mmCIF file with all atom_site columns, C-alpha atoms in Angstrom:
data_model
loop_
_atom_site.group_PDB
_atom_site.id
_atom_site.type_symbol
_atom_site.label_atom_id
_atom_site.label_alt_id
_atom_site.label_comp_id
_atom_site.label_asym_id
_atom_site.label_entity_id
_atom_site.label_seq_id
_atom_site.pdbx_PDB_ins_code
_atom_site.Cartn_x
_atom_site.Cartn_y
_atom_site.Cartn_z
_atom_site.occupancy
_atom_site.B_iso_or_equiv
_atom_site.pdbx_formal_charge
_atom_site.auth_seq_id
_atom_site.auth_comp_id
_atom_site.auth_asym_id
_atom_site.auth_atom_id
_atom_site.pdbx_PDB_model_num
ATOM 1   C CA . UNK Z 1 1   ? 200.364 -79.047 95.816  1.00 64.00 ? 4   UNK Z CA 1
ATOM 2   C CA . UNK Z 1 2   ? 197.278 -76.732 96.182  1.00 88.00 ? 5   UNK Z CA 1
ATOM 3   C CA . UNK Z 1 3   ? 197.857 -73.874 98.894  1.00 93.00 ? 6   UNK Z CA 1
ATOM 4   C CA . UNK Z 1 4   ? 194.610 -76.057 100.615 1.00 93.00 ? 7   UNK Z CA 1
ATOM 5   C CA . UNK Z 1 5   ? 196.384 -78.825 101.199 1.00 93.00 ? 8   UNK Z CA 1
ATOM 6   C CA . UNK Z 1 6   ? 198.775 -77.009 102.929 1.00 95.00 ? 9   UNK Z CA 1
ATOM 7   C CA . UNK Z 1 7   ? 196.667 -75.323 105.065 1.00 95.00 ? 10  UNK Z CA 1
ATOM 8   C CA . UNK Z 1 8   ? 195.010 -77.929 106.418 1.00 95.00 ? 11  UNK Z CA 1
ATOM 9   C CA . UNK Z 1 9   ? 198.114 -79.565 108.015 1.00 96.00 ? 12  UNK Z CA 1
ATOM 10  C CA . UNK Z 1 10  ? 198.168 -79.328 111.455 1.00 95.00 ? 13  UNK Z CA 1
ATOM 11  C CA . UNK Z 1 11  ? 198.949 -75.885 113.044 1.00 95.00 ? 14  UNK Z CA 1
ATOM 12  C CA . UNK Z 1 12  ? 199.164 -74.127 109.828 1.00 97.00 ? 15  UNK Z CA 1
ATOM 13  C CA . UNK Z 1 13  ? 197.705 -70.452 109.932 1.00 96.00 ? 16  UNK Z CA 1
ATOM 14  C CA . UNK Z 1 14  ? 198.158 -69.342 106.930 1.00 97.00 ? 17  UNK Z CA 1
ATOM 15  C CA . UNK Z 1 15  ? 200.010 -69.676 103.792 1.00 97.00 ? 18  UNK Z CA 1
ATOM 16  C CA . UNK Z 1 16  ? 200.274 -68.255 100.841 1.00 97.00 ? 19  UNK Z CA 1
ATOM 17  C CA . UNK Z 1 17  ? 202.464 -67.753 97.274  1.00 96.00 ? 20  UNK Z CA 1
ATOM 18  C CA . UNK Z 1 18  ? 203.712 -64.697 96.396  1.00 96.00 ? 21  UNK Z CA 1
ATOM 19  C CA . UNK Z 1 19  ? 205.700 -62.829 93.093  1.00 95.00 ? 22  UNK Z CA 1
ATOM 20  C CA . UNK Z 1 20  ? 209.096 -61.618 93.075  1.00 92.00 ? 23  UNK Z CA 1
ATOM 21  C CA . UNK Z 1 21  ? 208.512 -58.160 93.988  1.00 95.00 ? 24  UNK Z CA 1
ATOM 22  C CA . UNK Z 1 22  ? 206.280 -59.419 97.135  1.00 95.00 ? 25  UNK Z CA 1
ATOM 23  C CA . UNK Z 1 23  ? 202.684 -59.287 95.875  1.00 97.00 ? 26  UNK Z CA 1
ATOM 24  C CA . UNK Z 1 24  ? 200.301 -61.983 96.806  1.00 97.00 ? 27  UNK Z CA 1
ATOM 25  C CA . UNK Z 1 25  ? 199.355 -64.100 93.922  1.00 96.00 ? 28  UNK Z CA 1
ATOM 26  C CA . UNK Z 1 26  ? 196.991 -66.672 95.785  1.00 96.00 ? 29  UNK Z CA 1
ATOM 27  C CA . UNK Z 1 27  ? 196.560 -66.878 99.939  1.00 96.00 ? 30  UNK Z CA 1
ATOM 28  C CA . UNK Z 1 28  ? 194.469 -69.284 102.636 1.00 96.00 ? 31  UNK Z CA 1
ATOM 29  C CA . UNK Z 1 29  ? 194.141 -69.054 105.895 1.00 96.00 ? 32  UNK Z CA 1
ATOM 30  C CA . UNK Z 1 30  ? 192.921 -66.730 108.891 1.00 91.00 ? 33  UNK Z CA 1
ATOM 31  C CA . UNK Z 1 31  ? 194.913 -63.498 108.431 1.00 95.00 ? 34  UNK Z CA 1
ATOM 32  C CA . UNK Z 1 32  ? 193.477 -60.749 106.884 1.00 96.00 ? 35  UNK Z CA 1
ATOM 33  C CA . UNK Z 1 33  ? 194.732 -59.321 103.319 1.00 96.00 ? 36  UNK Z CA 1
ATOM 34  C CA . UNK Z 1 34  ? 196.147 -56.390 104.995 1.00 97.00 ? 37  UNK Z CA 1
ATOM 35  C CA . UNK Z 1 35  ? 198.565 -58.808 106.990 1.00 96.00 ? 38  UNK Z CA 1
ATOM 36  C CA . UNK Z 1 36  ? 198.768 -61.646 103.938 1.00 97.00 ? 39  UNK Z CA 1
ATOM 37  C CA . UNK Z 1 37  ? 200.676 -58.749 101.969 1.00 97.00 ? 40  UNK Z CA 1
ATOM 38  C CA . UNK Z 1 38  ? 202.861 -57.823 105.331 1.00 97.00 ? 41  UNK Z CA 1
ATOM 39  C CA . UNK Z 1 39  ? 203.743 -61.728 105.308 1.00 97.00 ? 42  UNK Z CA 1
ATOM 40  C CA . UNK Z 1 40  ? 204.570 -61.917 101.601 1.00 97.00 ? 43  UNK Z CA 1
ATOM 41  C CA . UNK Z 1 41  ? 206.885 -58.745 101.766 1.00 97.00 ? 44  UNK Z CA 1
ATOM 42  C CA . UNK Z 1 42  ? 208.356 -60.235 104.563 1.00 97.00 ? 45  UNK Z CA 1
ATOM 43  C CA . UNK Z 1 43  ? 209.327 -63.365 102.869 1.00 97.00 ? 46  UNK Z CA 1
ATOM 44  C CA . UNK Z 1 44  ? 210.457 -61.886 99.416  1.00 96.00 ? 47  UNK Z CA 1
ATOM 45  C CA . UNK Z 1 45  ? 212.587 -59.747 101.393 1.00 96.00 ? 48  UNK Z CA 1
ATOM 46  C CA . UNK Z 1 46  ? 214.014 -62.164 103.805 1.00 96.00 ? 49  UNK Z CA 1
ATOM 47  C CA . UNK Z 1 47  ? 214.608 -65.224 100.300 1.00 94.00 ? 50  UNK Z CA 1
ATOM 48  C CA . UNK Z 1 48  ? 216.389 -62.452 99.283  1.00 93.00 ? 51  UNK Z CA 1
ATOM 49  C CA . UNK Z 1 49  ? 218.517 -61.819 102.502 1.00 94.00 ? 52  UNK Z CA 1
ATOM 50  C CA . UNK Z 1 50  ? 219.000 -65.300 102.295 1.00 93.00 ? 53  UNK Z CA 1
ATOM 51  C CA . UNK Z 1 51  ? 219.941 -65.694 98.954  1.00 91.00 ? 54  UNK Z CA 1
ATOM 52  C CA . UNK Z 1 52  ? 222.703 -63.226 99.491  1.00 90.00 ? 55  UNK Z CA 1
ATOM 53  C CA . UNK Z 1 53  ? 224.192 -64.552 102.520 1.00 90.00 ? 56  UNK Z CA 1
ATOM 54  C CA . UNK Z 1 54  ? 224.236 -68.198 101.079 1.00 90.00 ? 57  UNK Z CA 1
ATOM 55  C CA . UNK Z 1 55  ? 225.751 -66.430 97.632  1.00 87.00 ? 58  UNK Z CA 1
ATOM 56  C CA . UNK Z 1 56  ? 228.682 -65.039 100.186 1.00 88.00 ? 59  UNK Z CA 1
ATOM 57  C CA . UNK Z 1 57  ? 229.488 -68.116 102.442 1.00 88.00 ? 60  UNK Z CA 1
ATOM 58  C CA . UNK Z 1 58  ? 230.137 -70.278 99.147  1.00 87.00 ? 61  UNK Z CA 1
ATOM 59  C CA . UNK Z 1 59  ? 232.227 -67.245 97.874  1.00 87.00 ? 62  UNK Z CA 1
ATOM 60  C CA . UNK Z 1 60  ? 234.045 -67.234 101.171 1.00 88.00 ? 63  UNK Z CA 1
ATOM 61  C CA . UNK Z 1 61  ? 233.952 -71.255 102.221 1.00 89.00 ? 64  UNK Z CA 1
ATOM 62  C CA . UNK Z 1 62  ? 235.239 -72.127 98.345  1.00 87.00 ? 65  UNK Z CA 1
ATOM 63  C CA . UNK Z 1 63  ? 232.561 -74.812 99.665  1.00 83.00 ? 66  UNK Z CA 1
ATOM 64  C CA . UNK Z 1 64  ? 230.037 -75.706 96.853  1.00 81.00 ? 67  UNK Z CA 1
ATOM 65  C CA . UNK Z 1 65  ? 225.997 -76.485 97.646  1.00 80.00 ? 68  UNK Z CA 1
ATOM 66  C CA . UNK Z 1 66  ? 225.657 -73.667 99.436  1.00 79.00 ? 69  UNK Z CA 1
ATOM 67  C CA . UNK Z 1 67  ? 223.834 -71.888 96.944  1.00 76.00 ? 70  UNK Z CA 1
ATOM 68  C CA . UNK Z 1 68  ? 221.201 -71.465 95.938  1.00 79.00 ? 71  UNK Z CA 1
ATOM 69  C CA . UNK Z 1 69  ? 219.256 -72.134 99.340  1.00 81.00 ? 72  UNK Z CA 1
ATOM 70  C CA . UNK Z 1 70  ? 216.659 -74.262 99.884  1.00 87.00 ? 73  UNK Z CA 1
ATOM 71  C CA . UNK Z 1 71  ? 214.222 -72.315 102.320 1.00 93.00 ? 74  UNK Z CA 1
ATOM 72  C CA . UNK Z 1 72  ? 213.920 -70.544 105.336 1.00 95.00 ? 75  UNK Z CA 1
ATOM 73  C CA . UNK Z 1 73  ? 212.559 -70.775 108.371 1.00 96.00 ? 76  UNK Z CA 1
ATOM 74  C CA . UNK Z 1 74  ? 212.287 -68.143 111.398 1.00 96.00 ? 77  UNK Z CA 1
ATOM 75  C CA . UNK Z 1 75  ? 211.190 -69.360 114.792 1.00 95.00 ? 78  UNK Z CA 1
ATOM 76  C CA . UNK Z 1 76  ? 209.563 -67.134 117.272 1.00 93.00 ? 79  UNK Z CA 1
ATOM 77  C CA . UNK Z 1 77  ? 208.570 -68.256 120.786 1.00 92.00 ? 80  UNK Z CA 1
ATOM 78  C CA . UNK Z 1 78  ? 204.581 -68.930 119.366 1.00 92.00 ? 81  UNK Z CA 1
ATOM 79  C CA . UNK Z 1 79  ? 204.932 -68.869 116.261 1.00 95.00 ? 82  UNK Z CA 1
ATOM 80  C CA . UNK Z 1 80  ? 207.124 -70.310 113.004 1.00 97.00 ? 83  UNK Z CA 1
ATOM 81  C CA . UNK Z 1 81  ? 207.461 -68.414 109.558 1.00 97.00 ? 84  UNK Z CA 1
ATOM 82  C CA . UNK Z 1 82  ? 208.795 -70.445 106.892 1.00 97.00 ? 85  UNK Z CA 1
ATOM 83  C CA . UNK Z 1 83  ? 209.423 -70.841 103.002 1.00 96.00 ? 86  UNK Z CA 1
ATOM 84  C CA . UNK Z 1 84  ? 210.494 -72.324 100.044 1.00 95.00 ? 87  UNK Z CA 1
ATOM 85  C CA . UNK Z 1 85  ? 210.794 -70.127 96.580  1.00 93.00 ? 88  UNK Z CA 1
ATOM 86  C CA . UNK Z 1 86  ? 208.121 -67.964 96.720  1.00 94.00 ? 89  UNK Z CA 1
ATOM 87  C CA . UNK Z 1 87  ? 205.238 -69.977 98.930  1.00 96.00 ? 90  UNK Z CA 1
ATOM 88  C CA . UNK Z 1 88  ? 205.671 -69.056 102.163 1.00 97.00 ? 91  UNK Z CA 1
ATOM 89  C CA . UNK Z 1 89  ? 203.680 -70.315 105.666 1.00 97.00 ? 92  UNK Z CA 1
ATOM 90  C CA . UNK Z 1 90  ? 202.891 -68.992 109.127 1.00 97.00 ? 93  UNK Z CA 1
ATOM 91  C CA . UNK Z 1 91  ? 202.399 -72.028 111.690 1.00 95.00 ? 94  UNK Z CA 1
ATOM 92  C CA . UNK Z 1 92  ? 202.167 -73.061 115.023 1.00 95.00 ? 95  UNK Z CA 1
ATOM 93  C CA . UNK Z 1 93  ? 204.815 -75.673 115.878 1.00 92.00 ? 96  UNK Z CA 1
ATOM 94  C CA . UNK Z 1 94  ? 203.754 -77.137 118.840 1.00 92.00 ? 97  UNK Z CA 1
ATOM 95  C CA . UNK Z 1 95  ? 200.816 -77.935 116.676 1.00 93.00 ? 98  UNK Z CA 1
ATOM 96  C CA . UNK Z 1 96  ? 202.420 -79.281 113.460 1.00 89.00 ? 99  UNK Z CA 1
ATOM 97  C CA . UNK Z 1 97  ? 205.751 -80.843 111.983 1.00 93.00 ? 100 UNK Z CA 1
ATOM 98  C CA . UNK Z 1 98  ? 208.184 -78.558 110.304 1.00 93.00 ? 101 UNK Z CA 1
ATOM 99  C CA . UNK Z 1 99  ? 209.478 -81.270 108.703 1.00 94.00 ? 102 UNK Z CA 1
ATOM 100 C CA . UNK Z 1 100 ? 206.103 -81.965 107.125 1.00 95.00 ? 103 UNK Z CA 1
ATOM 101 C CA . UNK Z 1 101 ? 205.576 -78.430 106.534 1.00 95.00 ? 104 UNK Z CA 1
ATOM 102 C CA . UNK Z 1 102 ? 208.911 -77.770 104.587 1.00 95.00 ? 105 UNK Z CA 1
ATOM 103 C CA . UNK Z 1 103 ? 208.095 -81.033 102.463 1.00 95.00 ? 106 UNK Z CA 1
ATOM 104 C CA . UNK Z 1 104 ? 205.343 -79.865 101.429 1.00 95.00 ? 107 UNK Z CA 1
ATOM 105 C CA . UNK Z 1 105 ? 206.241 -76.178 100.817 1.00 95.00 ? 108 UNK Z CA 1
ATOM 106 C CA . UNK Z 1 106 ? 209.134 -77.909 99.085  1.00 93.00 ? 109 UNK Z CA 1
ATOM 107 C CA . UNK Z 1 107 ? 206.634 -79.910 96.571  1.00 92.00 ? 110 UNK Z CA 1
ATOM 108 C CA . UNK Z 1 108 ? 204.409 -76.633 96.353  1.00 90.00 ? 111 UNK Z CA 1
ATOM 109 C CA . UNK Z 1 109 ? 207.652 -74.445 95.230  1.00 84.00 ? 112 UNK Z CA 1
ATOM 110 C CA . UNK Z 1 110 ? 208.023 -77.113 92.101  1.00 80.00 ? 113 UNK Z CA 1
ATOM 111 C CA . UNK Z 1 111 ? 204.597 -76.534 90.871  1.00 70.00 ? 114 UNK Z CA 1
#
């Protein structure tokens, strides 16, 4: 799934795929490079977080599928940050469905 298609869903800002050290490698939406590269380095970072913490609860839960995670998502009172692998999305939710949203990060993450 093109980064288009996710951008037009409703109350998507922006969105945008990024490498594993945080650069942008394509981006759409209203925010301005400057704070496209802020929003990628946020979300490499944070997988990453992630990635450990999930790697720790099945190490500590001797509970399997766990790891590795499936996404992310961060909700602030406005505004909703979320990802799968390394496409990530900034979104209004009381304009949009995060369950649309994450499917179709989900099916953009598997291109």
């Amino acid at each position: 799934m093109s980064l288009k298609r996710i951008l037009v869903l409703d109350g998507v800002t922006a969105v945008c795929r990024f490498r594993d050290d945080g650069a942008v490698m394509e981006a759409e939406g209203l925010l301005p490079p400057e704070l496209m590269d802020r929003l990628a380095k946020f979300a490499q970072w944070y997988r990453r977080m992630v990635s450990g913490n999930t790697d720790i609860l099945s190490l500590f839960s001797q509970m399997r599928g766990w790891s590795p995670s499936q996404g992310w998502i961060v909700q602030g009172s406005a505004m909703t940050v979320c990802s799968v692998g390394n496409t990530v999305c900034l979104f209004d939710p009381s304009s949009g469905s995060l369950n649309e949203i994450m499917r179709a990060l989900g099916e953009a993450s598997h291109e």
